[in-house]
Tab-separated table of C-alpha atoms in Angstrom:
chain	number	residue	atom	x	y	z
A	29	MET	CA	0.009	-0.100	0.128
A	30	GLN	CA	1.343	3.458	-0.958
A	31	LEU	CA	0.493	6.239	1.352
A	32	ASN	CA	1.357	9.842	1.009
A	33	TRP	CA	2.598	10.888	4.348
A	34	ARG	CA	1.494	14.437	3.660
A	35	ASP	CA	-2.051	13.301	3.881
A	36	ILE	CA	-1.433	11.680	7.235
A	37	TRP	CA	-1.807	14.303	10.112
A	38	ARG	CA	-2.838	12.140	13.083
A	39	PHE	CA	-2.209	8.651	14.262
A	40	ALA	CA	-5.852	8.059	13.715
A	41	ASP	CA	-5.484	8.967	10.141
A	42	LEU	CA	-2.797	6.309	9.701
A	43	GLN	CA	-4.761	3.758	11.557
A	44	LYS	CA	-7.730	4.281	9.250
A	45	ALA	CA	-5.648	4.303	6.071
A	46	LEU	CA	-3.927	1.000	6.967
A	47	ASN	CA	-7.214	-0.572	8.404
A	48	TYR	CA	-5.282	-1.716	11.394
A	49	SER	CA	-6.630	-2.530	14.980
A	50	LEU	CA	-4.789	-0.562	17.989
A	51	GLU	CA	-2.978	-3.504	18.731
A	52	GLU	CA	-1.549	-3.689	15.194
A	53	MET	CA	-0.666	-0.004	15.388
A	54	GLU	CA	1.242	-0.840	18.583
A	55	THR	CA	3.228	-3.555	16.909
A	56	LEU	CA	3.831	-1.174	13.994
A	57	THR	CA	5.320	1.276	16.307
A	58	ASN	CA	7.687	-1.292	17.952
A	59	THR	CA	8.710	-2.519	14.719
A	60	TYR	CA	9.516	0.666	12.952
A	61	LEU	CA	9.998	3.266	15.481
A	62	THR	CA	13.075	1.555	17.243
A	63	GLN	CA	15.158	4.649	18.157
A	64	LEU	CA	14.502	6.393	21.523
A	65	VAL	CA	15.321	9.740	19.930
A	66	TYR	CA	15.301	11.105	16.396
A	67	THR	CA	17.259	14.175	15.533
A	68	ARG	CA	16.008	16.842	13.297
A	69	GLN	CA	18.579	15.978	10.631
A	70	GLU	CA	17.428	12.314	10.805
A	71	LEU	CA	13.750	13.159	10.071
A	72	LEU	CA	14.807	15.712	7.217
A	73	GLU	CA	16.646	12.816	5.478
A	74	MET	CA	13.766	10.427	6.281
A	75	PHE	CA	11.100	12.603	4.797
A	76	GLU	CA	13.280	14.024	2.102
A	77	MET	CA	12.427	17.579	3.133
A	78	GLU	CA	14.135	20.925	3.317
A	79	ARG	CA	14.484	22.525	6.744
A	80	ASP	CA	11.865	25.315	6.127
A	81	ASP	CA	9.360	22.870	4.818
A	82	PHE	CA	9.819	20.738	7.931
A	83	VAL	CA	9.568	23.726	10.270
A	84	GLU	CA	6.548	25.243	8.593
A	85	ASN	CA	4.548	22.058	7.903
A	86	LEU	CA	5.387	19.598	10.553
A	87	LEU	CA	6.425	21.564	13.678
A	88	THR	CA	3.993	23.488	16.061
A	89	ALA	CA	4.803	26.785	17.482
A	90	ASN	CA	6.107	25.267	20.622
A	91	THR	CA	8.280	22.626	18.912
A	92	ARG	CA	9.969	24.740	16.259
A	93	GLN	CA	13.197	24.944	18.339
A	94	SER	CA	13.378	21.276	19.058
A	95	GLU	CA	16.196	19.289	17.652
A	96	VAL	CA	15.326	15.911	18.958
A	97	PHE	CA	11.986	14.141	18.813
A	98	LYS	CA	10.752	11.114	21.026
A	99	LEU	CA	8.555	9.779	18.260
A	100	ARG	CA	8.533	6.106	19.499
A	101	GLN	CA	7.383	7.001	23.034
A	102	ARG	CA	4.670	9.449	22.174
A	103	ALA	CA	3.237	6.953	19.496
A	104	LEU	CA	3.343	4.120	21.966
A	105	HIS	CA	1.666	6.184	24.667
A	106	VAL	CA	-1.236	7.076	22.177
A	107	PHE	CA	-1.818	3.550	21.115
A	108	GLN	CA	-1.391	1.660	24.393
A	109	GLU	CA	-3.730	4.482	25.998
A	110	SER	CA	-6.308	3.929	23.449
A	111	ILE	CA	-6.059	0.208	24.125
A	112	ARG	CA	-6.523	0.916	27.968
A	113	VAL	CA	-9.588	3.060	27.358
A	114	LYS	CA	-11.132	0.311	25.230
A	115	THR	CA	-10.407	-2.201	28.003
A	116	PHE	CA	-11.727	0.087	30.653
A	117	VAL	CA	-15.135	0.465	28.750
A	118	GLU	CA	-15.428	-3.252	28.206
A	119	VAL	CA	-15.007	-4.113	31.808
A	120	ALA	CA	-17.421	-1.333	32.936
A	121	GLN	CA	-19.904	-2.682	30.612
A	122	SER	CA	-19.580	-6.268	31.800
A	123	PRO	CA	-18.618	-5.964	35.511
A	124	THR	CA	-17.481	-8.769	37.635
A	125	ASP	CA	-15.976	-9.335	41.161
A	126	GLY	CA	-12.581	-8.105	39.703
A	127	THR	CA	-13.855	-5.056	37.744
A	128	ILE	CA	-12.792	-2.373	40.187
A	129	HIS	CA	-9.385	-3.885	40.751
A	130	LEU	CA	-8.830	-3.973	36.988
A	131	MET	CA	-9.974	-0.290	36.487
A	132	LYS	CA	-7.500	0.676	39.173
A	133	LYS	CA	-4.684	-1.193	37.507
A	134	LEU	CA	-5.510	0.436	34.206
A	135	MET	CA	-5.309	3.875	35.706
A	136	ARG	CA	-2.134	3.242	37.456
A	137	GLN	CA	-0.762	2.107	34.117
A	138	SER	CA	-2.077	5.160	32.400
A	139	HIS	CA	-0.376	7.450	34.735
A	140	GLU	CA	2.847	5.669	34.407
A	141	SER	CA	2.613	5.984	30.625
A	142	LEU	CA	1.809	9.881	30.853
A	143	ARG	CA	4.768	10.299	33.113
A	144	SER	CA	7.417	8.116	31.289
A	145	LEU	CA	6.381	8.025	27.622
A	146	TYR	CA	4.297	11.305	27.292
A	147	GLU	CA	6.232	13.131	29.840
A	148	CYS	CA	3.431	15.505	30.899
A	149	SER	CA	3.159	14.768	34.588
A	150	HIS	CA	4.515	16.702	37.461
A	151	PRO	CA	6.495	15.475	40.650
A	152	ASN	CA	3.478	16.669	42.983
A	153	LEU	CA	1.138	14.541	40.696
A	154	ASP	CA	3.537	11.667	40.966
A	155	GLN	CA	3.586	11.967	44.691
A	156	LEU	CA	-0.196	11.938	44.854
A	157	VAL	CA	-0.310	8.827	42.795
A	158	GLU	CA	2.352	7.106	44.794
A	159	LEU	CA	0.402	7.971	48.042
A	160	SER	CA	-2.739	6.593	46.449
A	161	ASP	CA	-0.981	3.364	45.699
A	162	LYS	CA	-0.337	2.908	49.462
A	163	LEU	CA	-4.180	2.888	50.168
A	164	GLY	CA	-4.901	0.693	47.092
A	165	VAL	CA	-6.548	3.482	45.326
A	166	GLY	CA	-6.128	3.809	41.492
A	167	ALA	CA	-5.138	7.211	40.249
A	168	ARG	CA	-3.719	9.119	37.376
A	169	LEU	CA	-3.363	12.696	36.207
A	170	THR	CA	-6.313	14.265	34.595
A	171	GLY	CA	-6.430	17.374	32.163
A	172	ALA	CA	-3.623	18.461	29.898
A	173	GLY	CA	-0.854	17.485	32.483
A	174	TRP	CA	2.285	19.378	33.617
A	175	GLY	CA	0.519	19.969	36.937
A	176	GLY	CA	-3.223	20.203	37.645
A	177	CYS	CA	-5.091	17.359	39.197
A	178	ILE	CA	-5.522	13.597	39.674
A	179	VAL	CA	-8.701	11.530	39.507
A	180	ALA	CA	-8.825	8.634	41.819
A	181	LEU	CA	-10.906	5.371	42.038
A	182	CYS	CA	-11.910	4.167	45.236
A	183	ASP	CA	-13.798	0.945	46.327
A	184	GLY	CA	-16.651	2.880	47.712
A	185	VAL	CA	-17.796	5.703	50.016
A	186	ASP	CA	-15.911	4.537	53.166
A	187	GLN	CA	-12.634	4.155	51.270
A	188	SER	CA	-13.058	7.476	49.443
A	189	LEU	CA	-13.486	9.163	53.068
A	190	GLN	CA	-10.353	7.506	54.360
A	191	TYR	CA	-8.471	8.518	51.149
A	192	ILE	CA	-9.359	12.054	51.509
A	193	ASP	CA	-8.388	12.352	55.113
A	194	TYR	CA	-5.095	10.461	54.385
A	195	LEU	CA	-4.182	12.944	51.644
A	196	LYS	CA	-5.033	15.818	53.990
A	197	ASP	CA	-2.460	14.649	56.453
A	198	ALA	CA	0.125	12.987	54.042
A	199	TYR	CA	0.345	15.639	51.404
A	200	TYR	CA	-1.615	18.874	51.869
A	201	ALA	CA	-0.509	19.608	55.435
A	202	ASP	CA	2.922	20.192	54.165
A	203	LEU	CA	2.066	21.842	50.961
A	204	ALA	CA	2.879	25.591	51.032
A	205	GLN	CA	0.196	26.468	48.370
A	206	ALA	CA	-2.541	24.681	50.396
A	207	GLN	CA	-2.051	26.652	53.623
A	208	GLY	CA	-5.017	28.728	54.620
A	209	ARG	CA	-7.239	27.100	51.881
A	210	ASN	CA	-10.507	25.190	52.348
A	211	LEU	CA	-9.313	21.702	51.610
A	212	GLU	CA	-12.941	20.789	50.896
A	213	GLU	CA	-12.569	22.678	47.550
A	214	VAL	CA	-9.157	21.040	46.799
A	215	VAL	CA	-9.728	17.226	47.443
A	216	PHE	CA	-13.386	15.861	47.307
A	217	ALA	CA	-15.355	12.975	46.565
A	218	THR	CA	-17.540	12.565	43.551
A	219	SER	CA	-19.455	9.654	41.734
A	220	PRO	CA	-20.048	8.835	37.915
A	221	GLN	CA	-22.772	10.752	36.452
A	222	ARG	CA	-24.350	11.224	32.970
A	223	GLY	CA	-22.681	13.640	30.736
A	224	ALA	CA	-23.965	17.216	30.061
A	225	GLU	CA	-27.162	17.080	28.026
A	226	ILE	CA	-29.312	19.480	26.076
A	227	TYR	CA	-33.071	19.239	26.277
A	228	LEU	CA	-35.029	20.752	23.367
A	229	GLU	CA	-38.569	21.778	24.113
A	230	LYS	CA	-40.992	20.783	21.429
A	231	SER	CA	-42.532	23.824	19.760
A	232	GLY	CA	-46.194	23.893	18.926
A	233	VAL	CA	-49.295	26.056	18.671
A	234	ILE	CA	-52.160	25.556	21.298
A	235	GLY	CA	-55.502	26.547	20.289
């Protein structure tokens, strides 16, 4: 199959063009992206591009000064994370006694991938995830990364309350940014809910 790489902008585009499963895309990544780091010069030669073309058409504003690129790590994170999401949905739809345990494991794997492959975590988030592990709570960063929040999965209400108290003592008590703040607004429990919905009122004429 001959593909024009200039028509491929996202991993999803490549997967669709190849008609590959996520698992096959992971294998493809392991087979062909063998280097931990690719230099700009290597990519210029690989794509047979001029430097200006490369910068203008392949790099974003925040990567135009980059000279090395971790293609393997980023691609592996995307495909492996998609596999985890698919697995998470499947076990949620067909729950068993081990469902929560597996979900926690998937969340922990997700955070490790975000930390080591995508490299968008933060030491504070990593500390929160490690503390969560000690209580058997599955946790991962949520949002865009590089700081922010974690989301954690507990066995139930009792464990969630214990977990919140534990974080207040083991983490927030020594955190300078948390001093004087209402911690109820910083660490709190919630439960799965339906997403946002729009209700359209039927229009009609009464008469």
